[in-house]
mmCIF file of C-alpha atoms in Angstrom:
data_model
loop_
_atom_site.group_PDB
_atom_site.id
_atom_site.type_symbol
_atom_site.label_atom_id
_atom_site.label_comp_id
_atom_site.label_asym_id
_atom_site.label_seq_id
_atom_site.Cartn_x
_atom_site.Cartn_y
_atom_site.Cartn_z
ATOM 1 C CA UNK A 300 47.153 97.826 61.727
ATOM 2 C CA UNK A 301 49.505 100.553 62.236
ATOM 3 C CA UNK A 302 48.496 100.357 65.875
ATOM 4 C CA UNK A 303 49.576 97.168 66.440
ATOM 5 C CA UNK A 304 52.866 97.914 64.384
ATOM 6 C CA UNK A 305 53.333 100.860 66.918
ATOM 7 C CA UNK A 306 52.615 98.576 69.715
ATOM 8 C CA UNK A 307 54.721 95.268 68.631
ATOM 9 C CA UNK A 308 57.778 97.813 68.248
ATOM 10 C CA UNK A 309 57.096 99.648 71.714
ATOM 11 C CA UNK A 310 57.749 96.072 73.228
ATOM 12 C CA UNK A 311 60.943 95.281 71.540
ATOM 13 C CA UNK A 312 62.394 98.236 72.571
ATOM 14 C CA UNK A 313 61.283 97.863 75.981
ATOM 15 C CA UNK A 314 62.201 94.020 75.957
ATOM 16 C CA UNK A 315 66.076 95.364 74.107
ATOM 17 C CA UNK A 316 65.937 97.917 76.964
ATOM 18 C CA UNK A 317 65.377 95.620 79.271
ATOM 19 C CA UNK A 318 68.501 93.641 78.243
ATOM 20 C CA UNK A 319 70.962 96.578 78.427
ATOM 21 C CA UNK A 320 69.460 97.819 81.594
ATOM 22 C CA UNK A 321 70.834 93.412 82.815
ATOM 23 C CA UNK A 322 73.738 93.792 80.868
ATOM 24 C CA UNK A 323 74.742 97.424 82.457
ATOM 25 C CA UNK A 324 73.872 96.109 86.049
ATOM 26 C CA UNK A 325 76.608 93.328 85.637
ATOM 27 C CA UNK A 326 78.835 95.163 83.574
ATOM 28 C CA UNK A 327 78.478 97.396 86.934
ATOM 29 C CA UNK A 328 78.833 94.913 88.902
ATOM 30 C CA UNK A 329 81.968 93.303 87.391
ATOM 31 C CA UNK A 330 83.589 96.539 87.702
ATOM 32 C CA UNK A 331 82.805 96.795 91.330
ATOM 33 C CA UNK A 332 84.052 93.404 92.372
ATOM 34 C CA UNK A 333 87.221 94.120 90.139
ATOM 35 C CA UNK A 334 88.001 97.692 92.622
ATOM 36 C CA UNK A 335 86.972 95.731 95.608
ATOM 37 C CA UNK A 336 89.254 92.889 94.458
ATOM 38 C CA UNK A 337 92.466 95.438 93.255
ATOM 39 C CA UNK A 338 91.658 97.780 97.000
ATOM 40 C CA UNK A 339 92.104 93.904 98.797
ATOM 41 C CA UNK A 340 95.375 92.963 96.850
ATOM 42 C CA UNK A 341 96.985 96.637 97.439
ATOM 43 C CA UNK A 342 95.565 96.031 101.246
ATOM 44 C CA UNK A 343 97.672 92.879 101.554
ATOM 45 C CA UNK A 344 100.661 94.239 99.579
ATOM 46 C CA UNK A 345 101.295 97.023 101.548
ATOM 47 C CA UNK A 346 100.638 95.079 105.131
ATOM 48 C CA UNK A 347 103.456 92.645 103.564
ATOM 49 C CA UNK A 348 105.911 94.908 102.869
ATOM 50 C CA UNK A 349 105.431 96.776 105.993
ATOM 51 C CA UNK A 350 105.996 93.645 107.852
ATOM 52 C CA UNK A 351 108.795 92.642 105.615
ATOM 53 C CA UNK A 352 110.176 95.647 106.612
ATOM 54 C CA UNK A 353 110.122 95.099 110.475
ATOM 55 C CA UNK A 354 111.864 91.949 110.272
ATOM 56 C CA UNK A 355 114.412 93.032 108.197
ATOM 57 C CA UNK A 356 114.592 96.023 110.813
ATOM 58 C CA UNK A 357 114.934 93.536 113.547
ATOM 59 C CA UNK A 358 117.653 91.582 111.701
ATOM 60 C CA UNK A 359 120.017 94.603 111.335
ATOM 61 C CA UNK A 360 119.393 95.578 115.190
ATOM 62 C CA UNK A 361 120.595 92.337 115.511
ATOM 63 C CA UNK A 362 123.604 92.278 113.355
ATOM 64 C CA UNK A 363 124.487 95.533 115.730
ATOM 65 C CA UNK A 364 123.515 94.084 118.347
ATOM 66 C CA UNK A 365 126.129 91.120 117.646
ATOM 67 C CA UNK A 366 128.729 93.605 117.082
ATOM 68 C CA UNK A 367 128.637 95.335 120.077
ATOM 69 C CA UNK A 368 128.947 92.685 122.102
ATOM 70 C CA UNK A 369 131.889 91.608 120.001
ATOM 71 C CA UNK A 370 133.196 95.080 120.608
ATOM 72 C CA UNK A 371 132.628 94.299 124.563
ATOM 73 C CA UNK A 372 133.993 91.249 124.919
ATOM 74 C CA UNK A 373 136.904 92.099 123.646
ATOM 75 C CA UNK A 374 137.579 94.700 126.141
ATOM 76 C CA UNK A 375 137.136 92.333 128.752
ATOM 77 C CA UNK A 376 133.326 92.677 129.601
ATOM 78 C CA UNK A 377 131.147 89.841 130.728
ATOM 79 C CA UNK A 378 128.334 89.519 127.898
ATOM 80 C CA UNK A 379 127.930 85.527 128.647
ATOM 81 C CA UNK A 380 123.929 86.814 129.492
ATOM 82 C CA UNK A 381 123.776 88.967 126.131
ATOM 83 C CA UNK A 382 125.279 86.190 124.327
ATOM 84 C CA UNK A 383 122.512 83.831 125.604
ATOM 85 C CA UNK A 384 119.427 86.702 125.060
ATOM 86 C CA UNK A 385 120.722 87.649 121.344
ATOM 87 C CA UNK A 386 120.277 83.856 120.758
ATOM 88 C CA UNK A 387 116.938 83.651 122.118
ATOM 89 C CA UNK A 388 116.551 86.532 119.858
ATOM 90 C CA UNK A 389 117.563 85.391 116.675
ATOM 91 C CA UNK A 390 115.531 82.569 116.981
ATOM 92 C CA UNK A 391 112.580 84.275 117.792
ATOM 93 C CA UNK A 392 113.297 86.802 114.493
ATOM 94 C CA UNK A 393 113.528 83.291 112.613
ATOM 95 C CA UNK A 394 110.045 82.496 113.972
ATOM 96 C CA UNK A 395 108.733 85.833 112.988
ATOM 97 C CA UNK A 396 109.900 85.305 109.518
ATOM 98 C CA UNK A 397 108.093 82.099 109.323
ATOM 99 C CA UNK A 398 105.126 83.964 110.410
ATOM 100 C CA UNK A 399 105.479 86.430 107.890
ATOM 101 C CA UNK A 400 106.066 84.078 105.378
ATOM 102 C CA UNK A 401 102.917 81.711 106.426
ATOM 103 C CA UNK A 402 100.830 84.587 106.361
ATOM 104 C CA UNK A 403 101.827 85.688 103.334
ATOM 105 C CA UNK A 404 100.765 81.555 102.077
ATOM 106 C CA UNK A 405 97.264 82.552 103.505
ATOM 107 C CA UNK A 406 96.707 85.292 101.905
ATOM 108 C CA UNK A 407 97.939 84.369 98.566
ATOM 109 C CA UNK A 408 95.598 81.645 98.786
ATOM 110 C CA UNK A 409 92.838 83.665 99.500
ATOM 111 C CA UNK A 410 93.314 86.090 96.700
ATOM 112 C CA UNK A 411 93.894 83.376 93.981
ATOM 113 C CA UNK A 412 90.048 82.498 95.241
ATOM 114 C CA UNK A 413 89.364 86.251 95.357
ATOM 115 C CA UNK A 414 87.707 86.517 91.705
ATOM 116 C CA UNK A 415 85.695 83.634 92.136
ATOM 117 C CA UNK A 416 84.598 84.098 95.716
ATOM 118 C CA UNK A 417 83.089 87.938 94.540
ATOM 119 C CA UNK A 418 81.018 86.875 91.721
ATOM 120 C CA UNK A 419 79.746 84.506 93.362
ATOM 121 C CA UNK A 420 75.830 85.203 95.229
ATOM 122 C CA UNK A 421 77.051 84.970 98.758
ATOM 123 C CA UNK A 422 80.194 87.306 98.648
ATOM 124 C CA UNK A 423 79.829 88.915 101.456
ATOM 125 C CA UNK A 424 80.288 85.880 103.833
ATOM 126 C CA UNK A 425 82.590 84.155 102.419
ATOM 127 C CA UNK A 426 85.044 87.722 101.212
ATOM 128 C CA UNK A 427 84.465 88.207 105.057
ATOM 129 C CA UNK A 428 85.121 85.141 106.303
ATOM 130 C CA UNK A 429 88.379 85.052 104.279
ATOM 131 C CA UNK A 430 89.227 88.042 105.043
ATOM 132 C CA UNK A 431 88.903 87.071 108.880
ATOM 133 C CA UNK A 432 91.175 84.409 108.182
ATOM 134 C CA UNK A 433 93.721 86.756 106.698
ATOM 135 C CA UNK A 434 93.688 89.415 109.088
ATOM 136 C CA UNK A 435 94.516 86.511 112.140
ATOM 137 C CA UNK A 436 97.378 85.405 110.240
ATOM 138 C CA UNK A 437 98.596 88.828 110.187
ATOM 139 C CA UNK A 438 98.002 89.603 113.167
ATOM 140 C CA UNK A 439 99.576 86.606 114.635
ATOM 141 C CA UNK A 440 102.624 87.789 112.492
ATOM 142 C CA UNK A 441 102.605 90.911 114.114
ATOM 143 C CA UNK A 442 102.804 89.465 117.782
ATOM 144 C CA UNK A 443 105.629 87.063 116.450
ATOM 145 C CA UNK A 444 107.546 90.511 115.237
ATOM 146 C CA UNK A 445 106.555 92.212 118.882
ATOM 147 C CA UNK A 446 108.131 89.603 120.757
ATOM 148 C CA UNK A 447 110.923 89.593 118.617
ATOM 149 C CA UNK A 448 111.886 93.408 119.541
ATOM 150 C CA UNK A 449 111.311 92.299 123.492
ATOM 151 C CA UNK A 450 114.021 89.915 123.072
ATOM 152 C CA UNK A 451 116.281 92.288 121.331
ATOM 153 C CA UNK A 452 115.557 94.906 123.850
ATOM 154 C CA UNK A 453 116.153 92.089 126.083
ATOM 155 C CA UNK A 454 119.452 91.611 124.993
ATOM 156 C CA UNK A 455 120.313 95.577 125.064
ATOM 157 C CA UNK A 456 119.352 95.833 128.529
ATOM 158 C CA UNK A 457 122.199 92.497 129.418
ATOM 159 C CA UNK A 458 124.226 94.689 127.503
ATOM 160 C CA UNK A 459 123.843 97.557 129.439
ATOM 161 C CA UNK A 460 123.765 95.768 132.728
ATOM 162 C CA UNK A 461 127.020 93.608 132.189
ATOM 163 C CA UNK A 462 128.944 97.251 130.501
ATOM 164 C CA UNK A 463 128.183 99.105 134.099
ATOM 165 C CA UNK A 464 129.199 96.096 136.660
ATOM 166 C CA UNK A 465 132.822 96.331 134.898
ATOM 167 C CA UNK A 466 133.111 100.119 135.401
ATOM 168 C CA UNK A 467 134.723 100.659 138.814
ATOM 169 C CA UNK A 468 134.195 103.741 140.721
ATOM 170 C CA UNK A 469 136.625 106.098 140.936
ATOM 171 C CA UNK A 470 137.159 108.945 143.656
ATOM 172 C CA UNK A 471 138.672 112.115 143.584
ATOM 173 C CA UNK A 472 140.156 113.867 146.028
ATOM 174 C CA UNK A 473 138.220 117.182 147.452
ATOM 175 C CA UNK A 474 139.652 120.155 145.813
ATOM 176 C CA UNK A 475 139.032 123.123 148.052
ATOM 177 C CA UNK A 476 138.210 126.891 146.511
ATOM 178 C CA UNK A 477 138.901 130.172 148.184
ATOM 179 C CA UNK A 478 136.967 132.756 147.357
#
């Protein structure tokens, strides 16, 4: 009798151990997909505000940019080819915010789906396959921003080349030294 006391009690606590051993595991797991979750977000934040940086970069050069050859034309320097190069420019910084800002559209998208998509059995495909899809959108951003700063260089070098065609050489005359 006591036996089967002693044995009936031995297999609830296994069976209740049992149940906190499942109930730890996805406790576990829940934490797990939360870190994995927060290390994406913070990922994406700080690739954002990096790139969000470089445009804004890109629009001060050109503000400079714009001033200087304000400054030269003034004085009488040809900057008709800058003129035409910081336009080219601008609009490509315009395209390279709309990149930014697309990619940022992505990848808000794909976090909102982020909770879901890592509880769910096949997380590893589809966090990877959104994840793919993220990373081309920011990397397409970043070759928007690259050919952004060729233009603007672009535009320096006109600057450059139309400032030393108006310098005219000058000669002096041959000073001789005794010794």
């Amino acid at each position: 009798d006591k036996r089967a006391e002693m044995k009936d009690t031995r297999a609830e606590m296994k069976d209740k151990m049992g149940e906190m051993r499942g109930e730890m595991k996805e406790m576990q797991k829940e934490k797990v997909a939360e870190r994995r979750e927060d290390r994406i977000r913070n990922h994406f934040v700080k690739v954002f505000h990096r790139l969000d940086a470089a445009v804004e970069r890109l629009m001060k050069l050109g503000v400079r940019i714009e001033s200087r050859i304000a400054k030269l034309e003034a004085e009488g320097v040809n900057v008709a080819k800058a003129k035409t190069s910081l336009a080219d420019a601008k609009v490509k910084i315009d395209a390279a915010k709309a990149a930014v800002a697309n990619a940022k559209t992505v990848i808000e998208g794909i976090l909102a789906t982020l909770p879901a998509n890592l509880s769910a059995p096949t997380t590893p495909t589809r966090v990877a396959e959104n994840l793919k899809a993220a990373r081309e959108a920011v990397q397409k951003a970043i070759e928007v921003i690259k050919t952004a700063h060729k233009a603007l260089v672009l535009t320096i070098t006109d600057i450059k080349k139309g400032k030393n065609t108006m310098k005219k050489a000058t000669t002096t005359a041959a000073t001789a030294t005794t010794p």
